[in-house]
Amino acid sequence: MEKGKSFRKFMILWAGEFVSAIGSGLTSFGLGVYAYQQTKSAAAVALISLFAFLPSILLSPFAGVLADRIDRRLLMIIGDGCSALGLLYIFICMLFGQATIVQICIGVTISSIFAALLEPAYKATITELLTEEQYSKAGGLVQVAGSSKYLFSPILAGMLLRVADIKVLLIIDMATFFLTVIATCVVRNGMENKKRIVKAGMWDDFKEGWAAITKKKGVAVIVLLMTFVTFFLGFIQTLLTPLVLSFTDSATLGTMETVCACGMLVSSVLMGFLSIKKHYVKLMAIGLATTGLFMAMTGIRANLMIMGIGGFLFFASLPIVNITADCLIRMSIEEEVQGRAWGLIGIISQLGYVFAYGLSGFLADHVFEPMLASDGILADSVGRLIGTGTGRGIGFSLIIGGVLIIVTAAIFYHNKEVRRLEEHYVS
C-alpha cells in the first residue's frame, strides 16, 4: 500500500456522501412534486432543475483551481455545510405561505453555489486516498452513493408526503449536511495536506487544467461523450416526474423512481466487485447502446410496467458508462492537476444537464405534445404507436433521445483516439 493511501478513510468519506445524497434526493423529489402540483407544467419542474445545477456547473472550474491550491477537505466542509443555507431560505418562505417558483429557484441557486466547491475536491481526494487498482472498485461505490438519491429517496419521500408536507423533507436534508461535515472532518484528521506550490495566477491554473484534458485527444472525446450522456440523462430525470404524475400520484412516482434506481444500485455493486482492468472502450459502447435502448422503452407507453422495466435497465446501464469513463480519465491525467481537470470536466460534461433542463420541458409541453395532438403526419404515424394526449409529448422526447444515444455508441466505439488512449494506459 502506497504511503498516504487509505481505503478505510475513503469509506468514511463515501458514507458521508451517501447520506448527503439521500437527503438531496428527498428535496429534489419533493420540490419536483411541489412545482408540478402548483403549475401542472413540465417546464416549471425543468426550471427548478436548471437553477439547481447551473451555478455549480459555472463555478466548477474555479472550484477545481481551489482544490489544487488549498485543503481539499476544508473545501468539502464549507461546500456541504453552507449548502444548507439555500434550503433554509426555501423552508422559511414556506413557513409564511406557499413558496413561489421564483423563491424556490433562488434557494436552490444558493445551495448550488456552495455545492460547486464539493465535487472537484471530492474527486481529487478519492485519487489521493486510493491506488490505481482500487479505482474501479471505488467507482462502483461512488455510483452506489450517487444512485441513493434515486433509490432510497423517492420511495421515502413519497411515503413522507402522505403524512407530512415538503417542509419535513427540507429539515431532513439540512440535517444530513451536518452528518457529512462530521465524516469529512474525521477523514481530514491525520491526513496530510500536501503543500502545492502556486507558481502562477488562477488563469494559468485554468490553462493547465484545460491542457490536461485536451493534450490527450482521447480524454477530450470521453469528456464530450459524457456531456452528450448528461444531456439525455437530464431529459429522463426531468421528464419522468411529470410523465408519471400525468396519470398517477406522487406515492406511485416515488415507488417508480426507486424501482428504476435499483438498476443503478445492482449494476454499481456488480461493477465494484468485478474490478475492471481492460476492455474499457468496448464496455462503454455497450453501456451507451443499452442506455439508449431502454431510455426509448420508457417513452413507448403510459404503462407503469413498461416504464418500470425500461427505467430499471436504463439506470443499470449508466454505471457501465460512468465507471469506465472515470477510470480512463484518472489514469490519463496527473494527480497534481486532477482538481483543475475535474473542475473543467465538471462544467463541460454537466453542460448537458443545462441544455436538457432548458429544452426538455419546452419541447415536451409546446412542441411534441401539440404535434401529436394535431391531425398531421406525426400524429397519424407516431401517435398511433405511442398514443396521444397528456404526457405523450414527454414519451416521444425520450424515444428520440434513446435513438440518438444508440447512434452515438456506434460512433464512439470506432473512435481511434479513445482506443489509442486505452492501449497506452491499460496493460
GROMACS .gro file of C-alpha atoms in nm:
model
  427
    1MET     CA    1   0.000   0.000   0.000
    2GLU     CA    2   0.143   0.337  -0.101
    3LYS     CA    3   0.205   0.598   0.166
    4GLY     CA    4  -0.098   0.813   0.235
    5LYS     CA    5  -0.339   0.570   0.068
    6SER     CA    6  -0.630   0.457   0.287
    7PHE     CA    7  -0.939   0.272   0.167
    8ARG     CA    8  -1.083   0.298   0.520
    9LYS     CA    9  -1.082   0.679   0.504
   10PHE     CA   10  -1.235   0.662   0.160
   11MET     CA   11  -1.518   0.453   0.306
   12ILE     CA   12  -1.581   0.712   0.580
   13LEU     CA   13  -1.589   0.989   0.320
   14TRP     CA   14  -1.812   0.778   0.096
   15ALA     CA   15  -2.055   0.708   0.382
   16GLY     CA   16  -2.095   1.080   0.443
   17GLU     CA   17  -2.167   1.148   0.078
   18PHE     CA   18  -2.407   0.853   0.071
   19VAL     CA   19  -2.616   1.007   0.350
   20SER     CA   20  -2.598   1.352   0.190
   21ALA     CA   21  -2.716   1.213  -0.144
   22ILE     CA   22  -3.023   1.061   0.021
   23GLY     CA   23  -3.108   1.396   0.177
   24SER     CA   24  -3.059   1.579  -0.153
   25GLY     CA   25  -3.280   1.324  -0.324
   26LEU     CA   26  -3.561   1.391  -0.076
   27THR     CA   27  -3.550   1.762  -0.153
   28SER     CA   28  -3.520   1.711  -0.529
   29PHE     CA   29  -3.819   1.476  -0.535
   30GLY     CA   30  -4.026   1.696  -0.306
   31LEU     CA   31  -3.961   2.017  -0.496
   32GLY     CA   32  -4.040   1.847  -0.828
   33VAL     CA   33  -4.375   1.722  -0.700
   34TYR     CA   34  -4.447   2.058  -0.533
   35ALA     CA   35  -4.374   2.252  -0.854
   36TYR     CA   36  -4.584   2.022  -1.073
   37GLN     CA   37  -4.878   2.031  -0.833
   38GLN     CA   38  -4.865   2.411  -0.828
   39THR     CA   39  -4.828   2.464  -1.204
   40LYS     CA   40  -4.915   2.137  -1.387
   41SER     CA   41  -4.618   2.218  -1.611
   42ALA     CA   42  -4.312   2.008  -1.701
   43ALA     CA   43  -4.133   2.334  -1.783
   44ALA     CA   44  -4.162   2.452  -1.418
   45VAL     CA   45  -4.002   2.129  -1.294
   46ALA     CA   46  -3.725   2.168  -1.551
   47LEU     CA   47  -3.667   2.533  -1.449
   48ILE     CA   48  -3.603   2.437  -1.087
   49SER     CA   49  -3.364   2.165  -1.200
   50LEU     CA   50  -3.182   2.418  -1.418
   51PHE     CA   51  -3.124   2.661  -1.131
   52ALA     CA   52  -3.019   2.375  -0.904
   53PHE     CA   53  -2.738   2.277  -1.142
   54LEU     CA   54  -2.633   2.588  -1.335
   55PRO     CA   55  -2.439   2.774  -1.060
   56SER     CA   56  -2.238   2.469  -0.957
   57ILE     CA   57  -2.156   2.396  -1.319
   58LEU     CA   58  -2.041   2.752  -1.396
   59LEU     CA   59  -1.832   2.769  -1.079
   60SER     CA   60  -1.682   2.423  -1.121
   61PRO     CA   61  -1.355   2.539  -1.289
   62PHE     CA   62  -1.295   2.795  -1.014
   63ALA     CA   63  -1.363   2.527  -0.752
   64GLY     CA   64  -1.122   2.295  -0.933
   65VAL     CA   65  -0.844   2.552  -0.910
   66LEU     CA   66  -0.913   2.597  -0.539
   67ALA     CA   67  -0.899   2.219  -0.492
   68ASP     CA   68  -0.541   2.221  -0.622
   69ARG     CA   69  -0.440   2.525  -0.414
   70ILE     CA   70  -0.585   2.475  -0.065
   71ASP     CA   71  -0.701   2.197   0.168
   72ARG     CA   72  -0.947   1.986  -0.032
   73ARG     CA   73  -1.120   1.853   0.279
   74LEU     CA   74  -1.179   2.209   0.404
   75LEU     CA   75  -1.347   2.294   0.073
   76MET     CA   76  -1.574   1.993   0.113
   77ILE     CA   77  -1.669   2.102   0.465
   78ILE     CA   78  -1.753   2.455   0.351
   79GLY     CA   79  -1.944   2.329   0.047
   80ASP     CA   80  -2.155   2.078   0.239
   81GLY     CA   81  -2.217   2.296   0.544
   82CYS     CA   82  -2.317   2.614   0.361
   83SER     CA   83  -2.538   2.435   0.107
   84ALA     CA   84  -2.798   2.412   0.383
   85LEU     CA   85  -2.848   2.792   0.364
   86GLY     CA   86  -3.044   2.770   0.038
   87LEU     CA   87  -3.276   2.506   0.180
   88LEU     CA   88  -3.323   2.714   0.492
   89TYR     CA   89  -3.437   3.004   0.272
   90ILE     CA   90  -3.698   2.787   0.097
   91PHE     CA   91  -3.811   2.648   0.433
   92ILE     CA   92  -3.864   3.000   0.575
   93CYS     CA   93  -4.059   3.103   0.264
   94MET     CA   94  -4.288   2.803   0.310
   95LEU     CA   95  -4.345   2.888   0.676
   96PHE     CA   96  -4.503   3.217   0.564
   97GLY     CA   97  -4.715   3.060   0.291
   98GLN     CA   98  -4.661   2.879  -0.038
   99ALA     CA   99  -4.314   2.926  -0.182
  100THR     CA  100  -4.327   3.056  -0.539
  101ILE     CA  101  -4.128   2.902  -0.824
  102VAL     CA  102  -3.903   3.210  -0.817
  103GLN     CA  103  -3.831   3.169  -0.445
  104ILE     CA  104  -3.754   2.800  -0.492
  105CYS     CA  105  -3.517   2.886  -0.776
  106ILE     CA  106  -3.337   3.138  -0.552
  107GLY     CA  107  -3.299   2.880  -0.276
  108VAL     CA  108  -3.165   2.601  -0.496
  109THR     CA  109  -2.928   2.852  -0.658
  110ILE     CA  110  -2.776   2.937  -0.318
  111SER     CA  111  -2.728   2.569  -0.240
  112SER     CA  112  -2.579   2.506  -0.582
  113ILE     CA  113  -2.321   2.784  -0.541
  114PHE     CA  114  -2.173   2.622  -0.231
  115ALA     CA  115  -2.210   2.271  -0.371
  116ALA     CA  116  -1.975   2.377  -0.650
  117LEU     CA  117  -1.687   2.364  -0.400
  118LEU     CA  118  -1.753   2.000  -0.323
  119GLU     CA  119  -1.728   1.796  -0.645
  120PRO     CA  120  -1.370   1.867  -0.768
  121ALA     CA  121  -1.229   1.842  -0.413
  122TYR     CA  122  -1.417   1.517  -0.353
  123LYS     CA  123  -1.298   1.353  -0.674
  124ALA     CA  124  -0.939   1.467  -0.627
  125THR     CA  125  -0.942   1.343  -0.266
  126ILE     CA  126  -1.053   0.999  -0.387
  127THR     CA  127  -0.749   0.990  -0.613
  128GLU     CA  128  -0.527   1.083  -0.316
  129LEU     CA  129  -0.672   0.809  -0.097
  130LEU     CA  130  -0.667   0.517  -0.344
  131THR     CA  131  -0.429   0.315  -0.554
  132GLU     CA  132  -0.497   0.263  -0.925
  133GLU     CA  133  -0.609  -0.094  -0.856
  134GLN     CA  134  -0.883   0.041  -0.628
  135TYR     CA  135  -1.023   0.296  -0.876
  136SER     CA  136  -1.290   0.076  -1.036
  137LYS     CA  137  -1.394  -0.072  -0.700
  138ALA     CA  138  -1.428   0.277  -0.553
  139GLY     CA  139  -1.603   0.390  -0.871
  140GLY     CA  140  -1.873   0.131  -0.812
  141LEU     CA  141  -1.922   0.252  -0.455
  142VAL     CA  142  -1.935   0.614  -0.570
  143GLN     CA  143  -2.205   0.514  -0.816
  144VAL     CA  144  -2.396   0.347  -0.532
  145ALA     CA  145  -2.382   0.670  -0.330
  146GLY     CA  146  -2.494   0.868  -0.633
  147SER     CA  147  -2.778   0.627  -0.700
  148SER     CA  148  -2.906   0.653  -0.343
  149LYS     CA  149  -3.086   0.978  -0.428
  150TYR     CA  150  -3.286   0.779  -0.684
  151LEU     CA  151  -3.302   0.451  -0.495
  152PHE     CA  152  -3.399   0.535  -0.138
  153SER     CA  153  -3.508   0.898  -0.156
  154PRO     CA  154  -3.810   0.877  -0.389
  155ILE     CA  155  -3.996   0.598  -0.208
  156LEU     CA  156  -3.910   0.751   0.130
  157ALA     CA  157  -4.020   1.096   0.013
  158GLY     CA  158  -4.340   0.954  -0.136
  159MET     CA  159  -4.430   0.791   0.197
  160LEU     CA  160  -4.343   1.104   0.396
  161LEU     CA  161  -4.553   1.325   0.168
  162ARG     CA  162  -4.856   1.111   0.254
  163VAL     CA  163  -4.833   1.204   0.623
  164ALA     CA  164  -4.642   1.535   0.613
  165ASP     CA  165  -4.554   1.815   0.373
  166ILE     CA  166  -4.237   1.914   0.192
  167LYS     CA  167  -4.103   2.110   0.491
  168VAL     CA  168  -4.023   1.780   0.665
  169LEU     CA  169  -3.812   1.675   0.365
  170LEU     CA  170  -3.620   2.003   0.379
  171ILE     CA  171  -3.546   1.957   0.750
  172ILE     CA  172  -3.413   1.605   0.695
  173ASP     CA  173  -3.193   1.721   0.407
  174MET     CA  174  -3.046   2.005   0.613
  175ALA     CA  175  -2.964   1.757   0.890
  176THR     CA  176  -2.775   1.528   0.651
  177PHE     CA  177  -2.538   1.810   0.556
  178PHE     CA  178  -2.405   1.823   0.909
  179LEU     CA  179  -2.351   1.445   0.920
  180THR     CA  180  -2.146   1.478   0.602
  181VAL     CA  181  -1.936   1.757   0.752
  182ILE     CA  182  -1.857   1.534   1.052
  183ALA     CA  183  -1.746   1.249   0.822
  184THR     CA  184  -1.520   1.485   0.628
  185CYS     CA  185  -1.366   1.617   0.949
  186VAL     CA  186  -1.284   1.261   1.057
  187VAL     CA  187  -1.112   1.193   0.724
  188ARG     CA  188  -0.926   1.524   0.738
  189ASN     CA  189  -0.788   1.450   1.085
  190GLY     CA  190  -0.444   1.294   1.043
  191MET     CA  191  -0.446   1.321   0.664
  192GLU     CA  192  -0.153   1.506   0.517
  193ASN     CA  193  -0.243   1.829   0.340
  194LYS     CA  194   0.001   1.827   0.050
  195LYS     CA  195   0.178   2.156   0.000
  196ARG     CA  196   0.111   2.267  -0.353
  197ILE     CA  197   0.344   2.530  -0.489
  198VAL     CA  198   0.149   2.813  -0.650
  199LYS     CA  199   0.360   2.913  -0.948
  200ALA     CA  200   0.116   3.141  -1.128
  201GLY     CA  201  -0.225   3.303  -1.116
  202MET     CA  202  -0.562   3.135  -1.142
  203TRP     CA  203  -0.587   3.190  -1.516
  204ASP     CA  204  -0.269   2.989  -1.564
  205ASP     CA  205  -0.417   2.718  -1.342
  206PHE     CA  206  -0.724   2.710  -1.565
  207LYS     CA  207  -0.500   2.670  -1.867
  208GLU     CA  208  -0.310   2.384  -1.703
  209GLY     CA  209  -0.637   2.207  -1.626
  210TRP     CA  210  -0.755   2.263  -1.983
  211ALA     CA  211  -0.425   2.134  -2.121
  212ALA     CA  212  -0.454   1.819  -1.907
  213ILE     CA  213  -0.785   1.742  -2.080
  214THR     CA  214  -0.707   1.847  -2.436
  215LYS     CA  215  -0.347   1.731  -2.483
  216LYS     CA  216  -0.476   1.374  -2.499
  217LYS     CA  217  -0.749   1.373  -2.763
  218GLY     CA  218  -0.897   1.053  -2.626
  219VAL     CA  219  -0.967   1.225  -2.293
  220ALA     CA  220  -1.134   1.516  -2.473
  221VAL     CA  221  -1.356   1.274  -2.668
  222ILE     CA  222  -1.463   1.099  -2.347
  223VAL     CA  223  -1.548   1.433  -2.183
  224LEU     CA  224  -1.761   1.533  -2.482
  225LEU     CA  225  -1.928   1.195  -2.469
  226MET     CA  226  -2.009   1.249  -2.101
  227THR     CA  227  -2.168   1.583  -2.197
  228PHE     CA  228  -2.389   1.408  -2.451
  229VAL     CA  229  -2.489   1.143  -2.197
  230THR     CA  230  -2.578   1.401  -1.929
  231PHE     CA  231  -2.792   1.584  -2.184
  232PHE     CA  232  -3.021   1.286  -2.229
  233LEU     CA  233  -2.991   1.184  -1.864
  234GLY     CA  234  -3.120   1.532  -1.783
  235PHE     CA  235  -3.418   1.466  -2.011
  236ILE     CA  236  -3.524   1.148  -1.833
  237GLN     CA  237  -3.455   1.290  -1.485
  238THR     CA  238  -3.665   1.598  -1.554
  239LEU     CA  239  -3.947   1.445  -1.754
  240LEU     CA  240  -4.005   1.127  -1.553
  241THR     CA  241  -4.180   1.322  -1.275
  242PRO     CA  242  -4.443   1.496  -1.493
  243LEU     CA  243  -4.474   1.184  -1.712
  244VAL     CA  244  -4.576   0.961  -1.420
  245LEU     CA  245  -4.779   1.232  -1.245
  246SER     CA  246  -4.979   1.281  -1.566
  247PHE     CA  247  -5.167   0.958  -1.490
  248THR     CA  248  -5.095   0.867  -1.123
  249ASP     CA  249  -4.997   1.013  -0.782
  250SER     CA  250  -4.673   1.112  -0.602
  251ALA     CA  251  -4.653   0.791  -0.395
  252THR     CA  252  -4.660   0.581  -0.712
  253LEU     CA  253  -4.400   0.814  -0.861
  254GLY     CA  254  -4.175   0.754  -0.561
  255THR     CA  255  -4.207   0.378  -0.599
  256MET     CA  256  -4.141   0.403  -0.974
  257GLU     CA  257  -3.824   0.608  -0.926
  258THR     CA  258  -3.699   0.366  -0.661
  259VAL     CA  259  -3.757   0.067  -0.889
  260CYS     CA  260  -3.566   0.243  -1.167
  261ALA     CA  261  -3.279   0.334  -0.936
  262CYS     CA  262  -3.245  -0.027  -0.821
  263GLY     CA  263  -3.092  -0.086  -1.163
  264MET     CA  264  -2.814   0.160  -1.087
  265LEU     CA  265  -2.755   0.003  -0.745
  266VAL     CA  266  -2.731  -0.353  -0.878
  267SER     CA  267  -2.504  -0.252  -1.164
  268SER     CA  268  -2.281  -0.030  -0.945
  269VAL     CA  269  -2.227  -0.304  -0.686
  270LEU     CA  270  -2.153  -0.558  -0.959
  271MET     CA  271  -1.904  -0.323  -1.128
  272GLY     CA  272  -1.735  -0.264  -0.794
  273PHE     CA  273  -1.685  -0.636  -0.732
  274LEU     CA  274  -1.564  -0.705  -1.085
  275SER     CA  275  -1.271  -0.459  -1.059
  276ILE     CA  276  -1.248  -0.389  -1.433
  277LYS     CA  277  -0.893  -0.371  -1.571
  278LYS     CA  278  -0.939  -0.379  -1.951
  279HIS     CA  279  -1.187  -0.352  -2.241
  280TYR     CA  280  -1.298  -0.007  -2.120
  281VAL     CA  281  -1.396   0.120  -2.466
  282LYS     CA  282  -1.599  -0.189  -2.555
  283LEU     CA  283  -1.782  -0.182  -2.221
  284MET     CA  284  -1.852   0.190  -2.255
  285ALA     CA  285  -2.000   0.143  -2.603
  286ILE     CA  286  -2.219  -0.145  -2.483
  287GLY     CA  287  -2.334   0.063  -2.186
  288LEU     CA  288  -2.423   0.353  -2.416
  289ALA     CA  289  -2.618   0.137  -2.658
  290THR     CA  290  -2.825  -0.030  -2.387
  291THR     CA  291  -2.881   0.307  -2.217
  292GLY     CA  292  -3.031   0.443  -2.539
  293LEU     CA  293  -3.244   0.135  -2.598
  294PHE     CA  294  -3.404   0.141  -2.255
  295MET     CA  295  -3.446   0.520  -2.249
  296ALA     CA  296  -3.660   0.482  -2.561
  297MET     CA  297  -3.851   0.200  -2.393
  298THR     CA  298  -3.963   0.426  -2.106
  299GLY     CA  299  -4.140   0.654  -2.351
  300ILE     CA  300  -4.324   0.394  -2.558
  301ARG     CA  301  -4.641   0.373  -2.347
  302ALA     CA  302  -4.802   0.532  -2.041
  303ASN     CA  303  -4.778   0.195  -1.874
  304LEU     CA  304  -4.616   0.153  -1.531
  305MET     CA  305  -4.484  -0.196  -1.605
  306ILE     CA  306  -4.313  -0.097  -1.931
  307MET     CA  307  -4.179   0.226  -1.781
  308GLY     CA  308  -4.053   0.045  -1.472
  309ILE     CA  309  -3.864  -0.220  -1.670
  310GLY     CA  310  -3.723   0.037  -1.911
  311GLY     CA  311  -3.621   0.271  -1.630
  312PHE     CA  312  -3.459  -0.010  -1.429
  313LEU     CA  313  -3.248  -0.125  -1.724
  314PHE     CA  314  -3.167   0.235  -1.824
  315PHE     CA  315  -3.018   0.312  -1.484
  316ALA     CA  316  -2.847  -0.029  -1.477
  317SER     CA  317  -2.658   0.068  -1.794
  318LEU     CA  318  -2.538   0.408  -1.670
  319PRO     CA  319  -2.269   0.287  -1.422
  320ILE     CA  320  -2.101   0.092  -1.702
  321VAL     CA  321  -2.054   0.416  -1.895
  322ASN     CA  322  -1.964   0.631  -1.594
  323ILE     CA  323  -1.713   0.396  -1.431
  324THR     CA  324  -1.523   0.308  -1.750
  325ALA     CA  325  -1.501   0.677  -1.846
  326ASP     CA  326  -1.392   0.769  -1.492
  327CYS     CA  327  -1.114   0.506  -1.486
  328LEU     CA  328  -0.970   0.609  -1.822
  329ILE     CA  329  -0.963   0.975  -1.724
  330ARG     CA  330  -0.799   0.908  -1.385
  331MET     CA  331  -0.526   0.700  -1.548
  332SER     CA  332  -0.459   0.963  -1.814
  333ILE     CA  333  -0.427   1.278  -1.600
  334GLU     CA  334  -0.154   1.351  -1.347
  335GLU     CA  335  -0.268   1.363  -0.982
  336GLU     CA  336  -0.120   1.713  -0.930
  337VAL     CA  337  -0.365   1.872  -1.175
  338GLN     CA  338  -0.667   1.650  -1.116
  339GLY     CA  339  -0.851   1.914  -0.913
  340ARG     CA  340  -0.831   2.162  -1.201
  341ALA     CA  341  -0.903   1.892  -1.456
  342TRP     CA  342  -1.210   1.757  -1.275
  343GLY     CA  343  -1.337   2.113  -1.227
  344LEU     CA  344  -1.329   2.174  -1.600
  345ILE     CA  345  -1.460   1.826  -1.677
  346GLY     CA  346  -1.749   1.904  -1.443
  347ILE     CA  347  -1.850   2.222  -1.625
  348ILE     CA  348  -1.809   2.070  -1.972
  349SER     CA  349  -1.986   1.741  -1.904
  350GLN     CA  350  -2.267   1.890  -1.700
  351LEU     CA  351  -2.348   2.148  -1.964
  352GLY     CA  352  -2.556   1.862  -2.097
  353TYR     CA  353  -2.782   1.898  -1.795
  354VAL     CA  354  -2.814   2.274  -1.854
  355PHE     CA  355  -2.932   2.229  -2.211
  356ALA     CA  356  -3.159   1.940  -2.110
  357TYR     CA  357  -3.327   2.138  -1.832
  358GLY     CA  358  -3.365   2.435  -2.062
  359LEU     CA  359  -3.511   2.240  -2.354
  360SER     CA  360  -3.684   1.927  -2.220
  361GLY     CA  361  -3.992   2.087  -2.065
  362PHE     CA  362  -4.039   2.327  -2.356
  363LEU     CA  363  -4.009   2.055  -2.620
  364ALA     CA  364  -4.244   1.820  -2.437
  365ASP     CA  365  -4.510   2.082  -2.349
  366HIS     CA  366  -4.503   2.311  -2.653
  367VAL     CA  367  -4.361   2.113  -2.945
  368PHE     CA  368  -4.413   1.736  -2.936
  369GLU     CA  369  -4.739   1.718  -2.743
  370PRO     CA  370  -4.923   1.969  -2.969
  371MET     CA  371  -4.781   1.791  -3.276
  372LEU     CA  372  -4.907   1.455  -3.154
  373ALA     CA  373  -5.246   1.605  -3.072
  374SER     CA  374  -5.286   1.758  -3.419
  375ASP     CA  375  -5.409   1.594  -3.739
  376GLY     CA  376  -5.065   1.597  -3.902
  377ILE     CA  377  -4.837   1.319  -4.023
  378LEU     CA  378  -4.666   1.280  -3.683
  379ALA     CA  379  -4.996   1.218  -3.506
  380ASP     CA  380  -5.106   0.969  -3.772
  381SER     CA  381  -4.786   0.767  -3.764
  382VAL     CA  382  -4.610   0.805  -3.427
  383GLY     CA  383  -4.930   0.885  -3.240
  384ARG     CA  384  -5.081   0.552  -3.336
  385LEU     CA  385  -4.781   0.370  -3.188
  386ILE     CA  386  -4.723   0.560  -2.862
  387GLY     CA  387  -5.061   0.726  -2.812
  388THR     CA  388  -5.163   1.091  -2.788
  389GLY     CA  389  -5.275   1.325  -2.513
  390THR     CA  390  -5.119   1.438  -2.185
  391GLY     CA  391  -4.768   1.303  -2.132
  392ARG     CA  392  -4.720   1.163  -2.482
  393GLY     CA  393  -4.500   1.456  -2.587
  394ILE     CA  394  -4.271   1.357  -2.299
  395GLY     CA  395  -4.271   0.997  -2.416
  396PHE     CA  396  -4.178   1.097  -2.770
  397SER     CA  397  -3.889   1.311  -2.636
  398LEU     CA  398  -3.748   1.007  -2.455
  399ILE     CA  399  -3.775   0.788  -2.764
  400ILE     CA  400  -3.585   1.039  -2.978
  401GLY     CA  401  -3.317   1.071  -2.710
  402GLY     CA  402  -3.273   0.696  -2.689
  403VAL     CA  403  -3.225   0.658  -3.064
  404LEU     CA  404  -2.961   0.933  -3.068
  405ILE     CA  405  -2.767   0.767  -2.784
  406ILE     CA  406  -2.755   0.437  -2.978
  407VAL     CA  407  -2.615   0.618  -3.282
  408THR     CA  408  -2.355   0.786  -3.059
  409ALA     CA  409  -2.248   0.449  -2.915
  410ALA     CA  410  -2.167   0.319  -3.262
  411ILE     CA  411  -1.963   0.630  -3.346
  412PHE     CA  412  -1.775   0.621  -3.014
  413TYR     CA  413  -1.680   0.254  -3.046
  414HIS     CA  414  -1.490   0.323  -3.368
  415ASN     CA  415  -1.309   0.636  -3.240
  416LYS     CA  416  -0.934   0.584  -3.286
  417GLU     CA  417  -0.824   0.840  -3.025
  418VAL     CA  418  -1.010   0.669  -2.742
  419ARG     CA  419  -0.880   0.330  -2.847
  420ARG     CA  420  -0.526   0.471  -2.854
  421LEU     CA  421  -0.576   0.604  -2.501
  422GLU     CA  422  -0.680   0.263  -2.374
  423GLU     CA  423  -0.388   0.090  -2.547
  424HIS     CA  424  -0.139   0.330  -2.388
  425TYR     CA  425  -0.259   0.327  -2.027
  426VAL     CA  426  -0.419  -0.016  -1.991
  427SER     CA  427  -0.181  -0.311  -1.990
   0.00000   0.00000   0.00000
